[in-house]
mmCIF file of C-alpha atoms in Angstrom:
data_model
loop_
_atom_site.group_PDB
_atom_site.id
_atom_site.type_symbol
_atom_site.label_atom_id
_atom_site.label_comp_id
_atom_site.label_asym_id
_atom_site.label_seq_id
_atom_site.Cartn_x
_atom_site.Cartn_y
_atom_site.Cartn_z
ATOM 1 C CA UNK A 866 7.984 5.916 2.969
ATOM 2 C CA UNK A 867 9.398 3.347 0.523
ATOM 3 C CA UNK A 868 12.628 1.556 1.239
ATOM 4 C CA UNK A 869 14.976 -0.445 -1.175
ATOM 5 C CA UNK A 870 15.198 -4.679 0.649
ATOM 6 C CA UNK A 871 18.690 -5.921 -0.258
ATOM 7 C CA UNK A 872 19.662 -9.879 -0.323
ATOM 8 C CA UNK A 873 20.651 -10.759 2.794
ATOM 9 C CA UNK A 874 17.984 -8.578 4.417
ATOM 10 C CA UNK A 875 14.691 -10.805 5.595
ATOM 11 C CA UNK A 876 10.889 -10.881 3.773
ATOM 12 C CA UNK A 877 8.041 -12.012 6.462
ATOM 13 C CA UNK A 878 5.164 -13.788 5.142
ATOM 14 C CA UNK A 879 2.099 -13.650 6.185
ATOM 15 C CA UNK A 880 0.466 -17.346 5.028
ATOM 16 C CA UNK A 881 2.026 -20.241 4.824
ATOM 17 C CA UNK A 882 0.700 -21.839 1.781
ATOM 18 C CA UNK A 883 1.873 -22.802 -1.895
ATOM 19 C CA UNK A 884 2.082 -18.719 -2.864
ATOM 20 C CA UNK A 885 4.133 -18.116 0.294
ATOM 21 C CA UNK A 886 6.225 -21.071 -0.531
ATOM 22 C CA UNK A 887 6.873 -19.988 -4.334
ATOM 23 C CA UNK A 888 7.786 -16.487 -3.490
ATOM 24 C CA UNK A 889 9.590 -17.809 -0.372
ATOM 25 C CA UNK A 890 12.125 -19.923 -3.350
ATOM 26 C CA UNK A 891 11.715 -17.129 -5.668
ATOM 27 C CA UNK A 892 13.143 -14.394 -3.052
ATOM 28 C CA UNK A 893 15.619 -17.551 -1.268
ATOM 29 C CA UNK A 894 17.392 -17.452 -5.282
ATOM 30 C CA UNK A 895 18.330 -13.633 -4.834
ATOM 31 C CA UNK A 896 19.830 -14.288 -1.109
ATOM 32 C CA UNK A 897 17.027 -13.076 0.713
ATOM 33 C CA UNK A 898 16.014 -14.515 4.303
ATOM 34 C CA UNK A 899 12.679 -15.809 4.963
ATOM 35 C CA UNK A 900 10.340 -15.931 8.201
ATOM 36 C CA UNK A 901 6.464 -17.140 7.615
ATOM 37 C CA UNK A 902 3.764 -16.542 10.177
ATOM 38 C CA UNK A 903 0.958 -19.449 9.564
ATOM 39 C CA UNK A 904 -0.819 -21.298 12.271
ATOM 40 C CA UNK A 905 0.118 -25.027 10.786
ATOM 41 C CA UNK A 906 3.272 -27.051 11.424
ATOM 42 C CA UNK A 907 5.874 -27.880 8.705
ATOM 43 C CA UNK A 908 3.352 -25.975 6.172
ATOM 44 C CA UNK A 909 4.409 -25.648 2.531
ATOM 45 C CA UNK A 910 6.378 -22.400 3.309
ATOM 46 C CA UNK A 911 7.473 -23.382 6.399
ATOM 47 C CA UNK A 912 9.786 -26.158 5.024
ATOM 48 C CA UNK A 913 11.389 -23.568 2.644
ATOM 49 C CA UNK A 914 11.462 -20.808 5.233
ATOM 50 C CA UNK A 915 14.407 -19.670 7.813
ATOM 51 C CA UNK A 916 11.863 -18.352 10.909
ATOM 52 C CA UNK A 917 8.878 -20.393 11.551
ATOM 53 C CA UNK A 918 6.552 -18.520 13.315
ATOM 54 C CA UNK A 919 3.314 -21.051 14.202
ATOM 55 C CA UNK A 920 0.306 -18.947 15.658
ATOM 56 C CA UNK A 921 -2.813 -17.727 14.142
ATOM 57 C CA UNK A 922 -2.746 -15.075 12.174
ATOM 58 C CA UNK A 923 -5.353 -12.513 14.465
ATOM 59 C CA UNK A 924 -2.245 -13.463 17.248
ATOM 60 C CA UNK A 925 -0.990 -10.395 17.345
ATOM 61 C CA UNK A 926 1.849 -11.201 19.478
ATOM 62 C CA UNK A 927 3.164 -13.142 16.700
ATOM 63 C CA UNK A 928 2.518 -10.680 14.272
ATOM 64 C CA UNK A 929 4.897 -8.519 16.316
ATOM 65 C CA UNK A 930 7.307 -11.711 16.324
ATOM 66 C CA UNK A 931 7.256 -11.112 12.538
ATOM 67 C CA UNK A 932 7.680 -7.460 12.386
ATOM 68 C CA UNK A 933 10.707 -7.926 14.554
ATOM 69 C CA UNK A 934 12.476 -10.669 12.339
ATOM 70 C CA UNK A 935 11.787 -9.301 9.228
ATOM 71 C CA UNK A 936 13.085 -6.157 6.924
ATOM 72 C CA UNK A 937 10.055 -6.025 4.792
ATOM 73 C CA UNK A 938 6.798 -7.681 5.052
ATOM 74 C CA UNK A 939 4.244 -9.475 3.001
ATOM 75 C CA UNK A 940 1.120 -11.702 2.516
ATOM 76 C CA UNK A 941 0.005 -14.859 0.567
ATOM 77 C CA UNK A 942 -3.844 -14.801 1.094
ATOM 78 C CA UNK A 943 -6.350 -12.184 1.606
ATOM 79 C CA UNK A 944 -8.150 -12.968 4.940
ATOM 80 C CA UNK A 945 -6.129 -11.467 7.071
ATOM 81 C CA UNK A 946 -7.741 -8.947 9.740
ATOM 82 C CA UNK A 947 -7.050 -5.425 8.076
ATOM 83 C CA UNK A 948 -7.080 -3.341 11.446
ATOM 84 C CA UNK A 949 -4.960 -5.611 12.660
ATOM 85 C CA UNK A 950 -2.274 -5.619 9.213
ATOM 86 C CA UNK A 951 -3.161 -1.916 9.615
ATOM 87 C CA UNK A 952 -1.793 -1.628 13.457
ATOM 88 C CA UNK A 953 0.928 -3.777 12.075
ATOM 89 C CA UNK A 954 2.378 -1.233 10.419
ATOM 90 C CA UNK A 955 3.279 1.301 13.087
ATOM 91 C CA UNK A 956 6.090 -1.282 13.817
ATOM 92 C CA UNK A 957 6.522 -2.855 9.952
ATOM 93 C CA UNK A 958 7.484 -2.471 6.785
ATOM 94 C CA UNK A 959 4.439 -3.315 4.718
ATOM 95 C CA UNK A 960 4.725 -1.531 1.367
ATOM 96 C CA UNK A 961 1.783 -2.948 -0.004
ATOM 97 C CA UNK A 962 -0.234 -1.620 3.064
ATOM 98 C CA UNK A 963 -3.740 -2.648 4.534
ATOM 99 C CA UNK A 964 -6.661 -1.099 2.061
ATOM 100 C CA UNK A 965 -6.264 -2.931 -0.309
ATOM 101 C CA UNK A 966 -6.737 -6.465 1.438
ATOM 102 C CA UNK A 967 -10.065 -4.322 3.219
ATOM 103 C CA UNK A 968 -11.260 -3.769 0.077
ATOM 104 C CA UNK A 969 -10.875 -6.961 -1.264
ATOM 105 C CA UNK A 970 -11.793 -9.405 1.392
ATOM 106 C CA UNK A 971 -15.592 -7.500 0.518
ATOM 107 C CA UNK A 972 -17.369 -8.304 -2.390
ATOM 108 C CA UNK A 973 -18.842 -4.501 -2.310
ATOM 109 C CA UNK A 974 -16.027 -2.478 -1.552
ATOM 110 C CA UNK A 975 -14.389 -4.438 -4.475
ATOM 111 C CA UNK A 976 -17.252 -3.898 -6.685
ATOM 112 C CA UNK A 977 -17.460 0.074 -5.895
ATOM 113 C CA UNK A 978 -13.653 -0.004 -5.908
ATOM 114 C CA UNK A 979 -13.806 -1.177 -9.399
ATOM 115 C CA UNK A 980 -16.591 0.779 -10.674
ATOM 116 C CA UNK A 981 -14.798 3.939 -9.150
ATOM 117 C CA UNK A 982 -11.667 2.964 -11.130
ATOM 118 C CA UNK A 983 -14.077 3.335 -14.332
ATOM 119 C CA UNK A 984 -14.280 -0.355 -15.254
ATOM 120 C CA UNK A 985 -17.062 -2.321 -16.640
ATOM 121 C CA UNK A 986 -18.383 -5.312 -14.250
ATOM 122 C CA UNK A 987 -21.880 -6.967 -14.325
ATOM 123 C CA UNK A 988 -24.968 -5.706 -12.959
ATOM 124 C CA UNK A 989 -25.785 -6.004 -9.229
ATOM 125 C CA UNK A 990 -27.502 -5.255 -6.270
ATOM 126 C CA UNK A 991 -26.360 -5.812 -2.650
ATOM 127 C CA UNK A 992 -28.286 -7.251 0.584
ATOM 128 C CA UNK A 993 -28.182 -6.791 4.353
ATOM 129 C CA UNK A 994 -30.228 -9.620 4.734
ATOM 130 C CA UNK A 995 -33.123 -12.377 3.017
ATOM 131 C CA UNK A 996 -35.688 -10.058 2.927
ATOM 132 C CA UNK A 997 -33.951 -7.220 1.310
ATOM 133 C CA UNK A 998 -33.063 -10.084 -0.890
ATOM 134 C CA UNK A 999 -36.408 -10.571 -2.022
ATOM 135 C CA UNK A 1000 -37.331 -6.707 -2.080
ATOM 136 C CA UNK A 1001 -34.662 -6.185 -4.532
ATOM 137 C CA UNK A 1002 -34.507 -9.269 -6.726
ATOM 138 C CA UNK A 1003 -36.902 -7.699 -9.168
ATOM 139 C CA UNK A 1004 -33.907 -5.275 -10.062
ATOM 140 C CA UNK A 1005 -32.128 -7.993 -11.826
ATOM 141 C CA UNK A 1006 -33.113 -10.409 -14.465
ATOM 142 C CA UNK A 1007 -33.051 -14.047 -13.879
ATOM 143 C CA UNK A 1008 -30.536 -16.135 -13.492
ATOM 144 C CA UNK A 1009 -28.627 -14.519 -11.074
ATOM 145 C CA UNK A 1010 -25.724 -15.292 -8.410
ATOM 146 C CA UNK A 1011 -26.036 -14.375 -5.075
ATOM 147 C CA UNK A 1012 -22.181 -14.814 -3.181
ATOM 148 C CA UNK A 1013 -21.127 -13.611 0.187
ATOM 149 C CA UNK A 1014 -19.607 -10.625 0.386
ATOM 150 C CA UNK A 1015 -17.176 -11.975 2.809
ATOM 151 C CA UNK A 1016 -15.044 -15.272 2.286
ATOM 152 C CA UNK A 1017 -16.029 -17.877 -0.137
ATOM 153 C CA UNK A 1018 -13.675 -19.469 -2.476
ATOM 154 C CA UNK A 1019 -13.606 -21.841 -5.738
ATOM 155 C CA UNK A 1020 -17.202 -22.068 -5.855
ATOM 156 C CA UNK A 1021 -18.033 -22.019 -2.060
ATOM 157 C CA UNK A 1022 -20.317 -19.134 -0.944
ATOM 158 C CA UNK A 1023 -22.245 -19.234 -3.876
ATOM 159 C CA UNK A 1024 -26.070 -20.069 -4.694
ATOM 160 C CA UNK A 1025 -27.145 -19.607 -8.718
ATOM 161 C CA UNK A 1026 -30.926 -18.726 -8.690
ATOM 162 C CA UNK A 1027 -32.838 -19.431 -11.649
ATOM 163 C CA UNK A 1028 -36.083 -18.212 -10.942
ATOM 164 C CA UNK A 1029 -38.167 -16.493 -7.694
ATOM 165 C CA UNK A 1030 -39.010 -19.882 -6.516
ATOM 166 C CA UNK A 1031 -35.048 -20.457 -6.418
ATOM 167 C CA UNK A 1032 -34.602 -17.234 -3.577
ATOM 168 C CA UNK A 1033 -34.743 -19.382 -0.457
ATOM 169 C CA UNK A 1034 -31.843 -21.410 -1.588
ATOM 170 C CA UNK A 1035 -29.624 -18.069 -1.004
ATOM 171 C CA UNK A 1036 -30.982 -17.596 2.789
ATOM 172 C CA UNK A 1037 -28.431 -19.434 4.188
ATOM 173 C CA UNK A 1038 -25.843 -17.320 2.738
ATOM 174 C CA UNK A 1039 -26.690 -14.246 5.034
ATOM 175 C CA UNK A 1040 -25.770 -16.333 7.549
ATOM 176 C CA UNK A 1041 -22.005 -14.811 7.330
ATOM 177 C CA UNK A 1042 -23.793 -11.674 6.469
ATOM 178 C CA UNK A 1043 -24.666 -9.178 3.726
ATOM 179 C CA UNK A 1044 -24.263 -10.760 0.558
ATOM 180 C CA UNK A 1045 -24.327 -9.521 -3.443
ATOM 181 C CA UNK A 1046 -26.420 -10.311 -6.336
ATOM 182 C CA UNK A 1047 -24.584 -10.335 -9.935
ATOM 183 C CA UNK A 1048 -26.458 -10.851 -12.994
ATOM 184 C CA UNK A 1049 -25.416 -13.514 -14.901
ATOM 185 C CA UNK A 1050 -23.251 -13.035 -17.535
ATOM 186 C CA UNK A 1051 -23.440 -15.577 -20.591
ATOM 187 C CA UNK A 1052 -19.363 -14.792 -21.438
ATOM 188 C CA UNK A 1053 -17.541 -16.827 -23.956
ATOM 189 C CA UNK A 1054 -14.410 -16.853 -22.482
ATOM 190 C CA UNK A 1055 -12.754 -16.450 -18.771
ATOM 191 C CA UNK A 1056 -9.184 -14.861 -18.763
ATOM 192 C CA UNK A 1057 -7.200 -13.163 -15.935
ATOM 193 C CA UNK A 1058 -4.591 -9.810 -15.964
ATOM 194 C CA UNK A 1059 -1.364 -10.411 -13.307
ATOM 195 C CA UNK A 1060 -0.616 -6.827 -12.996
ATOM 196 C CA UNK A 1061 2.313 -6.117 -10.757
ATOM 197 C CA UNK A 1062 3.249 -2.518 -9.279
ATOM 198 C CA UNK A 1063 6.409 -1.429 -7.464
ATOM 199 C CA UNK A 1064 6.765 1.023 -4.564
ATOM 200 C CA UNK A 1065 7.752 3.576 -7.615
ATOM 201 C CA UNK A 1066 4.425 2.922 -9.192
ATOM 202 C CA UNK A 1067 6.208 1.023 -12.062
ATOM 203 C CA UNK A 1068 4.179 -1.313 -13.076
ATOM 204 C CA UNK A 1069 4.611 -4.570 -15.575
ATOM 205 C CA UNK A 1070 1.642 -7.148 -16.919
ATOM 206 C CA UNK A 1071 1.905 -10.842 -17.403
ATOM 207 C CA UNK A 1072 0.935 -12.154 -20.557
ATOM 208 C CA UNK A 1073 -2.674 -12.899 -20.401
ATOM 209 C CA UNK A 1074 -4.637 -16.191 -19.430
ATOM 210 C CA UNK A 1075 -7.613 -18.055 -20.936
ATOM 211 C CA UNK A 1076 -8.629 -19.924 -17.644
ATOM 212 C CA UNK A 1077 -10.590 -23.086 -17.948
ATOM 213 C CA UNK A 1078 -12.577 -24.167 -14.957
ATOM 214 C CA UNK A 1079 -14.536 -27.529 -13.443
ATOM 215 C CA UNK A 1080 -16.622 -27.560 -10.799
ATOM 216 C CA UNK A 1081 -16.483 -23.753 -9.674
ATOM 217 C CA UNK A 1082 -12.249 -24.644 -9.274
ATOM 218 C CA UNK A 1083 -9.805 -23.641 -11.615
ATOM 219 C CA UNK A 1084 -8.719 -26.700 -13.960
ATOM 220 C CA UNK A 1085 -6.540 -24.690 -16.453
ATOM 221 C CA UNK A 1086 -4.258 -21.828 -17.852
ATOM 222 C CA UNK A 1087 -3.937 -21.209 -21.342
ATOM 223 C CA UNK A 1088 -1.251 -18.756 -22.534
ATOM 224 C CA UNK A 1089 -1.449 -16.995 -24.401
ATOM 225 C CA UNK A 1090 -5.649 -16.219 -24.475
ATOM 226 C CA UNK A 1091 -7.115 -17.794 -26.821
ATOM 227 C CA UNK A 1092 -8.814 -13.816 -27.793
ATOM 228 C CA UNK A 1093 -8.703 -11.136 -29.887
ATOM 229 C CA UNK A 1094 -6.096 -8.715 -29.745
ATOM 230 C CA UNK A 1095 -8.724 -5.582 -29.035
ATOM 231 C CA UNK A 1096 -9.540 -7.942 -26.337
ATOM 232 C CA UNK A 1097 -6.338 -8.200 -24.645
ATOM 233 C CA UNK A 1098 -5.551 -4.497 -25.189
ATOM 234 C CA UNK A 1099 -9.012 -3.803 -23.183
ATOM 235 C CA UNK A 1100 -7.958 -6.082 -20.602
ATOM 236 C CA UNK A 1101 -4.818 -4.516 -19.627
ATOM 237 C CA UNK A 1102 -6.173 -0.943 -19.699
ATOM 238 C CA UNK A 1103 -8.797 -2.307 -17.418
ATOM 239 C CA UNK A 1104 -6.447 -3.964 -15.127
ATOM 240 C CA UNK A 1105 -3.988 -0.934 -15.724
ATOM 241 C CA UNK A 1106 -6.793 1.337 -14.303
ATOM 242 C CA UNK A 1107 -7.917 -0.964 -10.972
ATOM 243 C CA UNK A 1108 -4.332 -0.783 -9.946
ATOM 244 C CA UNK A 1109 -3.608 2.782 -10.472
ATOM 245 C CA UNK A 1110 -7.142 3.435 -8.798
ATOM 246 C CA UNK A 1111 -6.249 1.482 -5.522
ATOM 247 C CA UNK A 1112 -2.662 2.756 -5.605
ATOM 248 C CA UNK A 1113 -1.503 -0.672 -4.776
ATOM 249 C CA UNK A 1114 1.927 -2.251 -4.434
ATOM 250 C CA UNK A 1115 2.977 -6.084 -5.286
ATOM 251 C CA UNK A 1116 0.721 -8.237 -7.060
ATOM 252 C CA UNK A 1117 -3.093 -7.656 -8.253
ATOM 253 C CA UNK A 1118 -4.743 -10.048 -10.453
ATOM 254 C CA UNK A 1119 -8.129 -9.136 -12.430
ATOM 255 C CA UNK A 1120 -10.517 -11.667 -13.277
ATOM 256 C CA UNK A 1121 -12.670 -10.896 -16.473
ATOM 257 C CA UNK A 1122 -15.636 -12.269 -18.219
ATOM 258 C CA UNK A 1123 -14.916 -12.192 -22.206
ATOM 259 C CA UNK A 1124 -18.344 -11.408 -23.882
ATOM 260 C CA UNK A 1125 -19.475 -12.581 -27.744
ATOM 261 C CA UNK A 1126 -18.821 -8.937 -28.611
ATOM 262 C CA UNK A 1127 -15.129 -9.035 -27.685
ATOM 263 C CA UNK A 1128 -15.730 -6.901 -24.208
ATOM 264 C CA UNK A 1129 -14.646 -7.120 -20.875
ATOM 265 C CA UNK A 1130 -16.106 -7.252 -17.988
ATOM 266 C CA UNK A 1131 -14.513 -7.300 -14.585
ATOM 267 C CA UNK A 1132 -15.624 -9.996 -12.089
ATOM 268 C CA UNK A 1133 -13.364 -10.206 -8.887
ATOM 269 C CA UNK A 1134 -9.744 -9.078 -8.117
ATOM 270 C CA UNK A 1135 -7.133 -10.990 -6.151
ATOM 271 C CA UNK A 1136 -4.732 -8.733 -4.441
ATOM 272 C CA UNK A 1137 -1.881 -11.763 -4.501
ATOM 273 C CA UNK A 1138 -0.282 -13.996 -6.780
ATOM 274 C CA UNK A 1139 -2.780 -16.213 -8.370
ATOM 275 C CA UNK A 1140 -3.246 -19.194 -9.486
ATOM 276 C CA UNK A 1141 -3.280 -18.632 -13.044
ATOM 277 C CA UNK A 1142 0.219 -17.027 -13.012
ATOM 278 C CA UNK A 1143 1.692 -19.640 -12.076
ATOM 279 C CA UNK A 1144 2.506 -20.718 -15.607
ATOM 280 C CA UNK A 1145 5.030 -17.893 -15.432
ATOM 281 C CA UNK A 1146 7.579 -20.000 -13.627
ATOM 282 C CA UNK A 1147 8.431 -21.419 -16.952
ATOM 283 C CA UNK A 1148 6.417 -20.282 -19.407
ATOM 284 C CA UNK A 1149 8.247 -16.486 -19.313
ATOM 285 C CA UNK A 1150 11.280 -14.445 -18.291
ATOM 286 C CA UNK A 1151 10.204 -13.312 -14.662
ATOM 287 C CA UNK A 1152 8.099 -15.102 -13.149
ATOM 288 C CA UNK A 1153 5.177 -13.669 -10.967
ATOM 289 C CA UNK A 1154 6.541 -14.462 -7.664
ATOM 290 C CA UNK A 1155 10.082 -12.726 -8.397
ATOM 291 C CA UNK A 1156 8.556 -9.813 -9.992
ATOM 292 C CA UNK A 1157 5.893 -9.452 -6.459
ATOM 293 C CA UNK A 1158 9.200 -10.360 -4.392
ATOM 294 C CA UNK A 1159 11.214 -6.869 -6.758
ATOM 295 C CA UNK A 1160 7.622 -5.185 -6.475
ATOM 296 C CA UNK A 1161 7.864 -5.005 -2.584
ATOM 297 C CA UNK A 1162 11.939 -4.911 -2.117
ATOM 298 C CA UNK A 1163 11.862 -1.448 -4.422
ATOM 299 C CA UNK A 1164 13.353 -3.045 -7.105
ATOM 300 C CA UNK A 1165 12.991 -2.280 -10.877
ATOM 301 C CA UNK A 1166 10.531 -4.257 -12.499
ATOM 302 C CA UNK A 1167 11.254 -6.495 -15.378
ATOM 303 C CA UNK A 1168 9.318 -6.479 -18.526
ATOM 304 C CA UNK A 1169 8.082 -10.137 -18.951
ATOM 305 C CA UNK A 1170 8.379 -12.371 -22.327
ATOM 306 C CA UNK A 1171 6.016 -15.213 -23.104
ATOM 307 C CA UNK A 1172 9.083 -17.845 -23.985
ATOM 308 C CA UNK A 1173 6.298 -19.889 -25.885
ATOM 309 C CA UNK A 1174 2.341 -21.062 -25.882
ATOM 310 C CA UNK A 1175 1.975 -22.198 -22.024
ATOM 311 C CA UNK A 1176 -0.667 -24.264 -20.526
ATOM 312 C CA UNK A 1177 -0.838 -24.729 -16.781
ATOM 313 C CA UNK A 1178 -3.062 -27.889 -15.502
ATOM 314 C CA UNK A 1179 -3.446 -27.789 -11.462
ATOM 315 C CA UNK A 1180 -3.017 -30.868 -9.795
ATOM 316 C CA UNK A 1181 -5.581 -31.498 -7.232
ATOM 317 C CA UNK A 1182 -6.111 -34.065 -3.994
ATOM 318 C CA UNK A 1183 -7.079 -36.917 -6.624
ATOM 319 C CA UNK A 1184 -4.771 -36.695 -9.649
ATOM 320 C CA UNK A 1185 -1.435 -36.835 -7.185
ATOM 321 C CA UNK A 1186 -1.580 -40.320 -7.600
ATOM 322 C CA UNK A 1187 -1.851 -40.626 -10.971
ATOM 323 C CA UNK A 1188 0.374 -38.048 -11.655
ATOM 324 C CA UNK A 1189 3.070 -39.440 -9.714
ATOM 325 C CA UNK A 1190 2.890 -42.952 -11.383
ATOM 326 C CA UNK A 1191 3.051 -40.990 -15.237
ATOM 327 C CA UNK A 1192 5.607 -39.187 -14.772
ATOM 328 C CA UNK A 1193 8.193 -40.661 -17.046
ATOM 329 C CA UNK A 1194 5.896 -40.339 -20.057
ATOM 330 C CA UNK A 1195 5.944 -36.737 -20.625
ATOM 331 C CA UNK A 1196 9.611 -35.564 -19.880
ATOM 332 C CA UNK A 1197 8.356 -31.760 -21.164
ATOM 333 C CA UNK A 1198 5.893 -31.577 -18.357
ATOM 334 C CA UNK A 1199 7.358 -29.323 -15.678
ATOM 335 C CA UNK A 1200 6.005 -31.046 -11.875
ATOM 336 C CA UNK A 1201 5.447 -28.569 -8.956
ATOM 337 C CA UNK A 1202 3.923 -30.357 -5.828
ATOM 338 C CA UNK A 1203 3.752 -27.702 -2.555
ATOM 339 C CA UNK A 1204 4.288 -30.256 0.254
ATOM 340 C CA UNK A 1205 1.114 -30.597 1.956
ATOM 341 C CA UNK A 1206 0.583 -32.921 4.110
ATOM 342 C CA UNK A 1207 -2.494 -34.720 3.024
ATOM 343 C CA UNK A 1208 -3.567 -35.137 -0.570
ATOM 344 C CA UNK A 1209 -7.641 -34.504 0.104
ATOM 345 C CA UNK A 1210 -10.270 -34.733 -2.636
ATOM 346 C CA UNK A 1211 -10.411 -31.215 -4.563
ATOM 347 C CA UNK A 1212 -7.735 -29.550 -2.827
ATOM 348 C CA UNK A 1213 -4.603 -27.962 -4.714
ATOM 349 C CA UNK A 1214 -1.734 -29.991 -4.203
ATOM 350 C CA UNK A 1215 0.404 -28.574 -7.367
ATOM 351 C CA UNK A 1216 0.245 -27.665 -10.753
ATOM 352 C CA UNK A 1217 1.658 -28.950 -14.274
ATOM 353 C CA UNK A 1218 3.514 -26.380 -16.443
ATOM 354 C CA UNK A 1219 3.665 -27.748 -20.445
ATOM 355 C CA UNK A 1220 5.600 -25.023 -22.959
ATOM 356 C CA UNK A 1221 4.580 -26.119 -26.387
ATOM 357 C CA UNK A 1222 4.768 -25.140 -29.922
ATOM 358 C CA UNK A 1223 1.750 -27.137 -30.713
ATOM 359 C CA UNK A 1224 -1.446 -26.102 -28.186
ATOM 360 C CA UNK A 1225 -3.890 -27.974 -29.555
ATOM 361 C CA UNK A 1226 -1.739 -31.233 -29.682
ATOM 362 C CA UNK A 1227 -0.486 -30.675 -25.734
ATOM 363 C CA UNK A 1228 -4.368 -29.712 -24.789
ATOM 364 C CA UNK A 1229 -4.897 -33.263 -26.056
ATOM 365 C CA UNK A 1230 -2.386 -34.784 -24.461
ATOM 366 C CA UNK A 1231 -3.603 -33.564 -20.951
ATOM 367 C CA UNK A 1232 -6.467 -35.219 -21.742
ATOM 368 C CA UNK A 1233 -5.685 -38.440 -22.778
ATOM 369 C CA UNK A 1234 -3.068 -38.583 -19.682
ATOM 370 C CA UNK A 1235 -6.176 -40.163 -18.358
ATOM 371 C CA UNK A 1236 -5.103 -37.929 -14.932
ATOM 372 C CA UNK A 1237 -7.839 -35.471 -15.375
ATOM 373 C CA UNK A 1238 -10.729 -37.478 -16.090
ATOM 374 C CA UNK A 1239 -14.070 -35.477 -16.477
#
């Protein structure tokens, strides 16, 4: 069943967070009403949103609450409970339904997801537990990565092991559970593929990203990818194929390893706007967070246009003070700060957008703002 969401008509989110709150605006500009389920007061997509629903997000009472003010429903993060999004839906509209979030709130479904799609991704093994660890580490060269399969973001959930004598720093990693092993890949490049997919199964592609990251978090977006143009052509197909594979609505972003030869190879998939679209808000013709908001109303997609070489810089806990007392130096620096509460060390509190016509010049310039030291 698809259905066609009209302004006036109201999108739930499920998340309250800075994606929420930038399709939230993007959907408020075409008349749309908003209603947010997060469990935090005044949250960043609270402040923009006309129902604030505060609960957790397994309450399934106020999941119903939701479902009952909204026309259409959606979500901002990817740790949601999927039975639950899945029982959801005998009294929703959720276009973009539950498998997909199953599939990628699991490092191994994802991995088997993308393999079945006919994608490249790096060598691994999985583990129930330590000792199966061990039993299978020969399988892989060293270094490896060992992550959880569940949870685990910008670095956390992690353990790099450089040698046999390294295993036992991955033990306590099967304390959430089973856990993967990827081989690791030397790569010369990181870039990610914003695909977006109506309920149609139109589909449209940002422009693609070289990402830059420090300390396991991403620092920034180049656009467009600093690559070859075989390069980019294999990592649309690529991301082309994961979403026609999965079937999915709304937003799916693909993040890939560039190799010396020019390959690709897939490492995880984000089934969401990201954060290294956000450069779209300026830097092209739709951004990503109207195109998800047309993707799940049953609109026609828009093709996008890269208006000019973009960089995105994300503005964590430590540079909001900095930033703020800069800002009338660099009047072609586009400020986005999401309203949370507390500015804490190494969390994303915003993001810098810079259109330029000189990249190399700009990438300097970020770095001699002296608000992203090393």
């Amino acid at each position: 069943m698809t259905k066609t969401i009209l302004p006036g008509q109201t999108i739930g989110i499920i998340g309250g967070g800075q994606l929420g709150r930038m399709m939230a605006l993007a959907a408020k500009e075409a008349g749309f009403k908003i209603a947010v389920l997060d469990p935090g007061m005044d949250s960043p997509t609270g402040q923009v949103a006309d129902i604030e629903i505060i609960a957790p997000f397994n309450d399934f009472q106020a999941l119903e609450e939701l479902a009952e003010a909204s026309d259409v429903i959606t979500y901002e993060f990817e740790n949601i409970d999927a039975s639950a999004l899945e029982k959801l839906m005998e009294l929703a509209y959720i276009p973009q339904g539950a498998e997909l979030i199953r599939i990628t709130q699991n490092r191994i479904f994802e991995k088997q997801a993308i393999q079945a799609a006919g994608v490249p991704i790096a060598n691994y093994i999985t583990a129930e537990n330590y000792a199966e660890l061990v039993e299978k580490s020969g399988e892989l060269a060293y270094p490896f990565v060992v992550k959880t399969a569940t949870g685990g973001y910008d670095g956390k959930g992690q353990q790099t092991i450089a040698s046999a004598e390294e295993l036992p720093l991955a033990e306590p990693l099967f304390a959430s559970g089973a856990c993967v092993a990827e081989a690791f890949i030397d790569f010369t490049k990181e870039i990610s593929v914003i695909i977006q997919r109506n309920v149609h199964g139109e589909t449209a592609t940002l422009p693609i990203g070289e990402n830059i990251h420090k300390h396991h978090i991403l620092h920034e977006t180049i656009v467009p990818a600093r690559v070859a143009d075989a390069t980019i052509s294999k990592a649309q197909e690529a991301a082309e194929k994961i979403a026609g594979h999965l079937d999915m609505v709304g937003t799916l972003a693909v993040e890939m390893f560039v190799l010396e030869s020019g390959e690709i190879l897939v490492n995880e998939l984000a089934p969401r706007p990201h954060n290294s679209g956000h450069y779209s808000i300026e830097g092209t013709n739709i951004s990503q967070f109207h195109q998800h908001i047309r993707a799940i109303c049953g609109w026609p997609l828009r093709k996008p246009k890269l208006w000019s070489d973009t960089v995105m810089v994300n503005v964590l806990g430590e540079h909001v003070a900095p930033l703020t007392t800069r800002i009338a130096r660099y009047p072609n620096w586009s400020i986005h700060l999401y309203g949370k509460d507390e500015a804490k060390h190494k969390r994303k509190m915003g993001h810098v957008t810079i259109l330029t016509d000189n990249l190399e010049a700009t990438l300097k310039e970020i770095d001699e703002s002296g608000i992203w030291p090393e």
